[in-house]
CSV table of C-alpha atoms and ligand atoms in Angstrom, one decimal:
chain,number,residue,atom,x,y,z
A,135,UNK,CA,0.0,0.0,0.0
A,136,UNK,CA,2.5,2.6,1.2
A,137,UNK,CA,4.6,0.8,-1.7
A,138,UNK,CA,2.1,1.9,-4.3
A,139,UNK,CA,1.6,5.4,-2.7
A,140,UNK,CA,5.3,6.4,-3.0
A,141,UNK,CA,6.0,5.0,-6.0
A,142,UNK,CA,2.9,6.9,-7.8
A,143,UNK,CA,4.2,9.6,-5.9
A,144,UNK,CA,7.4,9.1,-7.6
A,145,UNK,CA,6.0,8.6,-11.1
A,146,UNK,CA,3.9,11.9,-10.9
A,147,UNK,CA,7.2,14.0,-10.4
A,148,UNK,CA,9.0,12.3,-12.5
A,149,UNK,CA,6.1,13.1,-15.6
A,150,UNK,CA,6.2,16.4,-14.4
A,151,UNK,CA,9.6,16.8,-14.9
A,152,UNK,CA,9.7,15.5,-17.9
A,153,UNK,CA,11.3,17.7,-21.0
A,154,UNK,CA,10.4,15.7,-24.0
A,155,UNK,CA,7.7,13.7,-25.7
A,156,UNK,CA,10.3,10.8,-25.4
A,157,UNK,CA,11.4,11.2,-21.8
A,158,UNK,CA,7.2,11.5,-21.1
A,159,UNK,CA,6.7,8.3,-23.4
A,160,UNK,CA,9.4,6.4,-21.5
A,161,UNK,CA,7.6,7.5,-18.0
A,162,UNK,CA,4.3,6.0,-19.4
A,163,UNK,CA,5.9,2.6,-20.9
A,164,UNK,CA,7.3,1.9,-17.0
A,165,UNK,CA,4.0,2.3,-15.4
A,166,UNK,CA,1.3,2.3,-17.7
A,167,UNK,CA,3.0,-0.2,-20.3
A,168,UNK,CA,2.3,-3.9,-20.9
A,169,UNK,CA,4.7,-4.8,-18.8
A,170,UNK,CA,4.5,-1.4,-16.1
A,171,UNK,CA,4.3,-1.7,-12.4
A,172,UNK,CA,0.7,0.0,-12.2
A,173,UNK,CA,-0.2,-2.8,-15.4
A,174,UNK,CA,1.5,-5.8,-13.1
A,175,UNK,CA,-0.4,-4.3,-9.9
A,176,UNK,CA,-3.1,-4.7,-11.7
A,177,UNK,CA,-2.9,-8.2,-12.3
A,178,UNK,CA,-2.4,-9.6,-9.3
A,179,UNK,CA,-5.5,-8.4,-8.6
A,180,UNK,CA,-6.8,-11.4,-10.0
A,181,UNK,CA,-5.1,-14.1,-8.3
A,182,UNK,CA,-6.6,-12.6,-4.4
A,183,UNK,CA,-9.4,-13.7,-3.2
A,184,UNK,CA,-12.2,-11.2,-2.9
A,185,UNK,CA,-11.5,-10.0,0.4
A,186,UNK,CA,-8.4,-8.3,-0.5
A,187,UNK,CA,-8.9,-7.8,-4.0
A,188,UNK,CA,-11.3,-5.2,-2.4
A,189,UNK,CA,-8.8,-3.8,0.2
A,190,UNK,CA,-5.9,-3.7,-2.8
A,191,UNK,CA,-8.0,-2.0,-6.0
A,192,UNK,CA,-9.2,1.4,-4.9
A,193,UNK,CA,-5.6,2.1,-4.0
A,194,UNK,CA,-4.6,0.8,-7.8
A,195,UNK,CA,-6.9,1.9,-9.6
A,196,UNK,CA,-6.8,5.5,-8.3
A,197,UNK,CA,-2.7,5.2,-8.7
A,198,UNK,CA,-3.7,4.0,-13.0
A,199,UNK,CA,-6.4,7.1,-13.1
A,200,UNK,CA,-4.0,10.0,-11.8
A,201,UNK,CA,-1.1,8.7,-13.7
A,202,UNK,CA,-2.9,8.4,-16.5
A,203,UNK,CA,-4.7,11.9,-16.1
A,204,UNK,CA,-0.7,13.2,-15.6
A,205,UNK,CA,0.5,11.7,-18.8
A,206,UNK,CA,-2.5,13.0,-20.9
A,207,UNK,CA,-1.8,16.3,-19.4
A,208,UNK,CA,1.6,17.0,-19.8
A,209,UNK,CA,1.2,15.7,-22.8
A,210,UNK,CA,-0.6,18.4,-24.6
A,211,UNK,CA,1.2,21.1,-22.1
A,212,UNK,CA,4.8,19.6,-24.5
A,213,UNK,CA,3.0,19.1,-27.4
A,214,UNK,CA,1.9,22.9,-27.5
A,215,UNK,CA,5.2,24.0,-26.5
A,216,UNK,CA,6.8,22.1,-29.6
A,217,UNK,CA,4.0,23.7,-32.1
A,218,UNK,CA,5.0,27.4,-30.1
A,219,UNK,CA,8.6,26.7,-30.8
A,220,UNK,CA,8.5,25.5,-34.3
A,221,UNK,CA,6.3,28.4,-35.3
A,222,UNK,CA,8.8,30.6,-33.8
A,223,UNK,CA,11.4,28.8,-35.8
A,224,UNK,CA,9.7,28.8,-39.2
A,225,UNK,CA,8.4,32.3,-39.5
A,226,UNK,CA,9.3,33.7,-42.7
A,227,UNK,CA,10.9,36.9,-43.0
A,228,UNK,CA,9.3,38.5,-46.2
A,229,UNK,CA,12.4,40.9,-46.9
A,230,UNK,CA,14.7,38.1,-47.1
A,231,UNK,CA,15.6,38.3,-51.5
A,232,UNK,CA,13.8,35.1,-52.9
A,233,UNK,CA,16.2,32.1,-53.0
A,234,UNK,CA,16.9,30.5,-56.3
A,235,UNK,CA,15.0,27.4,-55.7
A,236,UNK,CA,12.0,27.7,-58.3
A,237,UNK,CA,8.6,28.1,-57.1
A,238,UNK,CA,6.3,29.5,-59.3
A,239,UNK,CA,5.3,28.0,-62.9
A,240,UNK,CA,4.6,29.4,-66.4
A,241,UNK,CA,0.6,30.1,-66.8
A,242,UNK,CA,-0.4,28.1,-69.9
A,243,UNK,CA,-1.4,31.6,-71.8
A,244,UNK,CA,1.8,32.3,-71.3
A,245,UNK,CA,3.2,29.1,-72.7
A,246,UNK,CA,1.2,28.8,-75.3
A,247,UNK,CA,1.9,32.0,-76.4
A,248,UNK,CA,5.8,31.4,-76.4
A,249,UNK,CA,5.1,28.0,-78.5
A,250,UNK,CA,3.2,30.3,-81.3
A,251,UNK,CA,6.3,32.9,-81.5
A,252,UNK,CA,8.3,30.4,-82.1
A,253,UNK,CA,6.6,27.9,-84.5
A,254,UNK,CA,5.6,31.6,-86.6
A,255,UNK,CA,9.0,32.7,-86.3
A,256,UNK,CA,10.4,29.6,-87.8
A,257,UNK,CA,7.8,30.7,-90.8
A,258,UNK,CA,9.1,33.9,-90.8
A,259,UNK,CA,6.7,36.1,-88.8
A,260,UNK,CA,7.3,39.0,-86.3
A,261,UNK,CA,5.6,39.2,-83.4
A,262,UNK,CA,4.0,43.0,-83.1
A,263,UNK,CA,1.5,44.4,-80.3
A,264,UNK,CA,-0.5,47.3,-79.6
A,265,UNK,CA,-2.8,49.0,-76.6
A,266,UNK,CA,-5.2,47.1,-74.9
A,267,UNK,CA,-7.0,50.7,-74.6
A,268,UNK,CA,-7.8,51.4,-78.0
A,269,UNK,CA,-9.7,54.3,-80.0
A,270,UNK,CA,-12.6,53.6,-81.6
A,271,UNK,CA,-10.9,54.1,-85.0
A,272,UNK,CA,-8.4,51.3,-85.3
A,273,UNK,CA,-11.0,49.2,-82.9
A,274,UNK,CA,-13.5,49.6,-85.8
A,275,UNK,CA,-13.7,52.2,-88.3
A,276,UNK,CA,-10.0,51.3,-89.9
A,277,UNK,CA,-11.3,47.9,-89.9
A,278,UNK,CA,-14.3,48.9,-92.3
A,279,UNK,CA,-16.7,48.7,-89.2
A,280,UNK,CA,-18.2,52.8,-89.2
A,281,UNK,CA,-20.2,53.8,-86.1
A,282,UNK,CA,-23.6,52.4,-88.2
A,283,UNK,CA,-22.3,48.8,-88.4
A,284,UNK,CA,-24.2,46.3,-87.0
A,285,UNK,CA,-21.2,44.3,-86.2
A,286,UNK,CA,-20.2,46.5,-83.8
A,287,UNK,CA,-23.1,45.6,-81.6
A,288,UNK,CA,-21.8,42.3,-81.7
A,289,UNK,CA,-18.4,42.9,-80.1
A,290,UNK,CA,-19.9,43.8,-76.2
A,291,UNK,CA,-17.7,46.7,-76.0
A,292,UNK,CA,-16.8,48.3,-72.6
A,293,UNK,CA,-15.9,51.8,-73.2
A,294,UNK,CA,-14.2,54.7,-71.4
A,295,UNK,CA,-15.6,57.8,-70.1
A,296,UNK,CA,-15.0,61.1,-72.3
A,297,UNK,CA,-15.1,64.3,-72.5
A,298,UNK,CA,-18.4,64.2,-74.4
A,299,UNK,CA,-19.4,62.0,-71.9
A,300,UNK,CA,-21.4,60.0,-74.4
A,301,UNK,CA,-18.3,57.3,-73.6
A,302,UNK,CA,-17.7,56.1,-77.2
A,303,UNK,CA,-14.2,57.3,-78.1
A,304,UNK,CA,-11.8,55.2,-75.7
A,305,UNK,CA,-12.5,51.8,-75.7
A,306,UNK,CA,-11.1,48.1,-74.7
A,307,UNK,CA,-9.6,46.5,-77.5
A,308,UNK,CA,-12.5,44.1,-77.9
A,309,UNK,CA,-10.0,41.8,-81.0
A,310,UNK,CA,-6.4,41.8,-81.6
A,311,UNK,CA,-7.7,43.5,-84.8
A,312,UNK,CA,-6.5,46.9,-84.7
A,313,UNK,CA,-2.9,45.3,-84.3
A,314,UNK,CA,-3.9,44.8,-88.3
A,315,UNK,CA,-3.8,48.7,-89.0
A,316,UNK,CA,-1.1,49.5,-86.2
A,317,UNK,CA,1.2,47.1,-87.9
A,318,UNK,CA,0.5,48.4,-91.8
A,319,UNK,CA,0.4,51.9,-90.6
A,320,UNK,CA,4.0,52.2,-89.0
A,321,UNK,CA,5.8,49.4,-91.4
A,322,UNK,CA,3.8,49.4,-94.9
A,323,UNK,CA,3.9,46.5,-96.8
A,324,UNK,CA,5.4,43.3,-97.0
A,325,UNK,CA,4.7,42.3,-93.4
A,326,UNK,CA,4.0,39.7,-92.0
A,327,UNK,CA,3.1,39.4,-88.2
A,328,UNK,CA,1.6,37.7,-85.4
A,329,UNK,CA,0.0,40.1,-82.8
A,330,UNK,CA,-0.6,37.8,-79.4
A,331,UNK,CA,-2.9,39.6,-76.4
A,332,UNK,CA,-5.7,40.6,-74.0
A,333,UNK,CA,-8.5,41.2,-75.7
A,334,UNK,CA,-12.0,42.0,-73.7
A,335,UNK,CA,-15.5,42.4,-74.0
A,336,UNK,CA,-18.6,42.5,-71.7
A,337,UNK,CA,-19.4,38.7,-71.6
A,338,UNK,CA,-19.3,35.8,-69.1
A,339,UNK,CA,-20.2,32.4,-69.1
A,340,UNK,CA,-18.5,28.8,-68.5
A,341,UNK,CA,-17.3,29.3,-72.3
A,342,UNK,CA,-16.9,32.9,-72.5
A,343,UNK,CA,-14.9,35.5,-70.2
A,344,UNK,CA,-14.6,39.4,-70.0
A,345,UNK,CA,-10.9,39.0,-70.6
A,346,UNK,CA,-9.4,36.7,-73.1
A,347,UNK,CA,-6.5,35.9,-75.2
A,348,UNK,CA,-6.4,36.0,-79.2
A,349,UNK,CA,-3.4,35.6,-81.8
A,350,UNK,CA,-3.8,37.9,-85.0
A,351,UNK,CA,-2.2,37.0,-87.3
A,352,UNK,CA,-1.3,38.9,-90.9
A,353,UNK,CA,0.6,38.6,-94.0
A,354,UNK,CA,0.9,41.1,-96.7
A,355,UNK,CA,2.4,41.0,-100.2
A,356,UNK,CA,2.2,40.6,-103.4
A,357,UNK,CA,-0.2,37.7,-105.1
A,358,UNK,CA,-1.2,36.4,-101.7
A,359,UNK,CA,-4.6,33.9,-101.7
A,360,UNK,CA,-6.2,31.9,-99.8
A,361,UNK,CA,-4.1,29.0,-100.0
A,362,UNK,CA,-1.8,30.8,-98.3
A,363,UNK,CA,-3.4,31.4,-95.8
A,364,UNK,CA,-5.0,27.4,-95.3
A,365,UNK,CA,-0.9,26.2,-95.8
A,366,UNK,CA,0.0,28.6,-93.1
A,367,UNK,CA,-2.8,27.5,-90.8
A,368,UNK,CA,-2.5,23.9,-90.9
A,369,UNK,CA,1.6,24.2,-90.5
A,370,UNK,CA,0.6,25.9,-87.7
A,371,UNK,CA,-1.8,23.3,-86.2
A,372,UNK,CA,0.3,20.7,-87.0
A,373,UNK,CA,3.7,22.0,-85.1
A,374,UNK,CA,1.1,22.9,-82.3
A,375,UNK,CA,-0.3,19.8,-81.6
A,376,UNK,CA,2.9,17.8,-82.7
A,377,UNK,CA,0.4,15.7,-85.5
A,378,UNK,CA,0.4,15.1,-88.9
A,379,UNK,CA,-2.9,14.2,-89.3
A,380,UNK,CA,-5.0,17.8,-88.6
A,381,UNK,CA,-7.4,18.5,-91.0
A,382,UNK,CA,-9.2,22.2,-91.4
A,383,UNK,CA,-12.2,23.1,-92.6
A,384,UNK,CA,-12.7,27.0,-94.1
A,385,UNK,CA,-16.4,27.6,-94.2
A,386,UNK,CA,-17.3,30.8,-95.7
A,387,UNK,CA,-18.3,33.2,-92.8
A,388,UNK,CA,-18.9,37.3,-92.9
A,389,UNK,CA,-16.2,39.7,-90.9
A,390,UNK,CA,-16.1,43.5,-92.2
A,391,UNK,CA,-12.6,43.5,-92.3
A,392,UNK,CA,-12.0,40.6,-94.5
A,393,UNK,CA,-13.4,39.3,-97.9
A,394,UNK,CA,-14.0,36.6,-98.8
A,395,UNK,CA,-14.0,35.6,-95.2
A,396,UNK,CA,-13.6,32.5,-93.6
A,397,UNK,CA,-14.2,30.4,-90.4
A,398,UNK,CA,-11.4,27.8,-90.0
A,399,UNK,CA,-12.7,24.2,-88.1
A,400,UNK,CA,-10.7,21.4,-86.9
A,401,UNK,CA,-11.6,18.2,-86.9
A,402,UNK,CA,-11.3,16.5,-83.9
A,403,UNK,CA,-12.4,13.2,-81.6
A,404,UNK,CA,-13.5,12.7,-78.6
A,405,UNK,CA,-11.2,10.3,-76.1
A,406,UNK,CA,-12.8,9.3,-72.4
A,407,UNK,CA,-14.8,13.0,-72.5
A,408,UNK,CA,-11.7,15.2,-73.6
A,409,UNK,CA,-11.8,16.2,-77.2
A,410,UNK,CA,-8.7,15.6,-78.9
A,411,UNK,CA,-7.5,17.4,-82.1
A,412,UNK,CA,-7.0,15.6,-85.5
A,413,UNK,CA,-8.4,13.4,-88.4
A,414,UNK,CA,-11.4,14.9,-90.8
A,415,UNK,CA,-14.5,15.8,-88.9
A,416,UNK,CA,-16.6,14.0,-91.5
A,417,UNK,CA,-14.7,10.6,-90.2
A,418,UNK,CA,-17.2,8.4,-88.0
A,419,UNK,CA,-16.8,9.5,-84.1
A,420,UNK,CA,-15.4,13.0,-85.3
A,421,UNK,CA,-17.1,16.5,-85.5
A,422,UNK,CA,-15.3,19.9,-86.7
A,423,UNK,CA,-14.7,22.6,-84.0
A,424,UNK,CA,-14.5,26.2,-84.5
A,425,UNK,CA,-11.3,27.8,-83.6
A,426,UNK,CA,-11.2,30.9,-85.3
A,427,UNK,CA,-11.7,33.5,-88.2
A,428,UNK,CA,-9.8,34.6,-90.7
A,429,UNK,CA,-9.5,35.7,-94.0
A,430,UNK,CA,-8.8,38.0,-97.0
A,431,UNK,CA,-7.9,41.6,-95.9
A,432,UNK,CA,-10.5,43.6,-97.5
A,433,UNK,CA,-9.5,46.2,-99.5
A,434,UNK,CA,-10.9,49.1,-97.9
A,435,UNK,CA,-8.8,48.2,-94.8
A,436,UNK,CA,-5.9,48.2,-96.7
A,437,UNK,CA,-6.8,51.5,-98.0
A,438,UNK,CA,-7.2,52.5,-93.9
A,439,UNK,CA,-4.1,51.7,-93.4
A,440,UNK,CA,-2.5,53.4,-96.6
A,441,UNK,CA,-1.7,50.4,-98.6
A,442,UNK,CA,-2.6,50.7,-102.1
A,443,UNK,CA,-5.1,47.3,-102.9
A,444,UNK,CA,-3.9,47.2,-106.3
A,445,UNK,CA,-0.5,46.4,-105.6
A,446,UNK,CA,-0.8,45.0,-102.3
A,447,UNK,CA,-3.1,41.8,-100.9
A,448,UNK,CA,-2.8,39.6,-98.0
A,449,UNK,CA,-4.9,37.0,-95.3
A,450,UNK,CA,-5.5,37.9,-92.0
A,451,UNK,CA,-6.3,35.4,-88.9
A,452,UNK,CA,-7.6,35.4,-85.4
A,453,UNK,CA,-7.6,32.6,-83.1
A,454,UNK,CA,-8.7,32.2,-79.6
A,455,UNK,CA,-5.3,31.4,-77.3
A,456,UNK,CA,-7.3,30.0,-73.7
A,457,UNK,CA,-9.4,27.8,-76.8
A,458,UNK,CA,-6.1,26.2,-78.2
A,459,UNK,CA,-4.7,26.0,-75.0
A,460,UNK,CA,-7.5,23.6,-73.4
A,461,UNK,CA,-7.7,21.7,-76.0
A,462,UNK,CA,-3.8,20.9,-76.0
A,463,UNK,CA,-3.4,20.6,-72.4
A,464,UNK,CA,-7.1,19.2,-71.6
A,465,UNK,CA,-8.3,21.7,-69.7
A,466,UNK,CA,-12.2,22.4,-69.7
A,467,UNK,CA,-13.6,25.3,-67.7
A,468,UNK,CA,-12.0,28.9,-68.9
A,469,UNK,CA,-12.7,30.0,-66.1
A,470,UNK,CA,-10.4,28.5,-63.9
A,471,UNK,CA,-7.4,30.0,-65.7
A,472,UNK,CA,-7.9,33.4,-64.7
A,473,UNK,CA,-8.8,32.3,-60.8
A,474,UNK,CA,-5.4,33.0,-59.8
A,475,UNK,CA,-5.3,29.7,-57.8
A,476,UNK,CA,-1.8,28.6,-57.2
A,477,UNK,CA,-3.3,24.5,-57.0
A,478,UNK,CA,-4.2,24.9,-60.5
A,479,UNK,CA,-0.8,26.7,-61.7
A,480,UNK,CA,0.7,23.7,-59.8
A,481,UNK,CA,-1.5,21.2,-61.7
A,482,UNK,CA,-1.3,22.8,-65.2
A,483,UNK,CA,1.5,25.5,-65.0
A,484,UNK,CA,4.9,24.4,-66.7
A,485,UNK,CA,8.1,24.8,-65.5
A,486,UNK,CA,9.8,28.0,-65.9
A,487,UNK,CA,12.8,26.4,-67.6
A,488,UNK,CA,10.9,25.2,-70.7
A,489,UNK,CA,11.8,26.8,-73.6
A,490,UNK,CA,9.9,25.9,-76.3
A,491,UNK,CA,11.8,25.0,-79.5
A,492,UNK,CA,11.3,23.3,-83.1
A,493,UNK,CA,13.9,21.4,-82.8
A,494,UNK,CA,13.4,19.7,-78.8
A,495,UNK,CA,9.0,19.7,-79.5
A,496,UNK,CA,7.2,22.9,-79.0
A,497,UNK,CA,4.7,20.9,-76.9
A,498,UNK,CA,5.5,21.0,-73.1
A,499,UNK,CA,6.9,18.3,-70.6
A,500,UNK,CA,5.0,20.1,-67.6
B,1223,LIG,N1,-11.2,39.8,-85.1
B,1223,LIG,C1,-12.1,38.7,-85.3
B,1223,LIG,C2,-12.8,38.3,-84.0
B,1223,LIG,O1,-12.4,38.7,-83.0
B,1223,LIG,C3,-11.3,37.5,-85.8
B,1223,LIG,C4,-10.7,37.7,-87.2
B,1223,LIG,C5,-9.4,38.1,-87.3
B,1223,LIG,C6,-11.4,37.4,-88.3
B,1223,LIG,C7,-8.8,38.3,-88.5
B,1223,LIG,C8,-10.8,37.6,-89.5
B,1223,LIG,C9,-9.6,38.1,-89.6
B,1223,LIG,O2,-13.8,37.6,-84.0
């Protein structure tokens, strides 16, 4: 009796004196454990007879209960200590510089848009911009679209205030368009450019965001046609998706600024619910898929932008980047890629070391 009383006695000083989880562990293994003096007590409970099993327990069971209730305690008292000091030890210091170890990943926009500079580049094309805040002229007019033209109800535009304050003069590049009559303007003719961007308008769906991403493109020369154009587009396709086997479909179509114009289709399949691009979308289990319009520069653009349409013709395109982008990399809500959430870089960002070349497969090893 005494026996048990000092050595509880014992065991409760020695858990509160211990430092560690370990030290506190060992304490509970020599009484609590299988093979622990309050467990053996316990035991020989069995073999007395009932007199003194009654006269023994209460003094056991209450040495078990207050050991036990010690351990769980200064458990959680050391367990909180060690989450107090290692949140001491890891707090970041944000004015540290960044360390070289690589974090952050390459938005797929931004990848795909490096993998079309460089698959036009190899075909000769310069990559030219302009303002995402635009004037009304090369937004429309210059593009034979004048303030009557039903088309420009079409394009959703969100305009600035102005002076007038009737709001129509300053305007969000609602197409990479304008790039067109930038480019022709301040070079003349030949040219022959890509024009990669933001591009917005007052629209929002699963399909369809304010902001989005096209790729003009535009040649000009001399005794430039359509087939140009189509050769042009399927190279393209083809070093984009790495396949020989895309086919495209022009189906006449109806922009101002291009004539004839022309809606370019893919043909595509559909493999377990994610539509993968090539074979002719007449083939059984394929259908064609919009990805963009393009065409012949109409001649009164070209007279916009001061070229003279007897000596000078050429094809313009425009395709939908966050469009091309899912369907290489099998993505399928737009939405998600302007969310800003870093799990979804992680999952479909690429590395920031990928450089994509002809030569080593534009498509990248994420
Ligand atoms: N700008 C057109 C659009 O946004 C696409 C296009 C570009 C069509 C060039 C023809 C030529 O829908």
């Amino acid at each position: 009796m005494t026996d048990i009383t000092s050595q509880t006695k014992a065991a409760l000083a020695a858990i509160a004196a211990a430092t560690s989880l370990d030290a506190l562990e060992a304490e509970r293994l020599e009484t609590l454990g299988k093979k622990g003096w309050v467990s053996l007590a316990l035991k020989t409970l069995g073999g007395m007879s009932p007199e003194e099993r009654t006269a023994a327990a209460p003094a056991i069971q209450s040495a078990r209960a207050s050991i036990a209730d010690a351990l769980d305690a200064k458990k959680g008292a050391l367990e909180a200590a060690a989450l107090e000091e290692q949140l001491a030890r890891e707090t970041v210091d944000l004015t540290l510089p960044a360390v070289a170890a690589p974090k952050g990943s390459v938005h797929p926009v931004s990848q795909v848009m490096d993998e079309l500079a460089e698959i036009f580049a190899d075909l000769g094309f310069a990559v030219a911009t302009g303002p995402e805040i635009e004037d009304d002229w090369h937004n429309f007019t210059a593009l034979n679209m004048d303030e009557t033209h039903p088309a420009r109800a079409m394009h959703d535009t969100f305009y600035f205030p102005d002076k007038t304050g009737e709001g129509r003069e300053i305007l969000l590049r609602t197409h990479t368009s304008p790039v067109q009559i930038r480019s022709m303007l301040a070079q003349g003719a030949p040219i022959r450019i890509i024009a990669p961007g933001r591009v917005y308008r007052s629209d929002s769906d699963a399909t369809h965001t304010p902001m989005f991403h096209q790729v003009e493109g535009l040649v000009i020369d001399k005794d430039i046609h359509l087939g140009h154009l189509k050769w042009t587009l399927e190279t393209f396709f083809k070093a984009f998706f790495e396949r020989e086997d895309i086919t495209l479909r022009l189906r006449p179509s109806y922009f101002p600024f291009t004539e004839p114009s022309v809606e370019v289709d893919v043909g595509y399949s559909t493999e377990g619910g994610r539509r993968v691009v090539g074979g002719h979308g007449d083939a059984p289990g394929h259908a064609w898929m919009e990805l963009g319009g393009s065409g012949m520069v109409n001649a009164r653009v070209l007279e916009f932008a001061g070229l003279d349409p007897a000596e000078w013709q050429g094809f313009a395109f425009g395709l939908g980047i966050d469009r091309i982008a899912m369907l290489k990399y099998g993505m399928n809500d737009l939405r998600a890629f302007f969310d800003g959430d870093p799990r979804w870089l992680a999952h479909y960002g690429f590395s920031p070391f990928d450089q994509p070349t002809l030569s080593a497969g534009v498509g990248a090893k994420a």
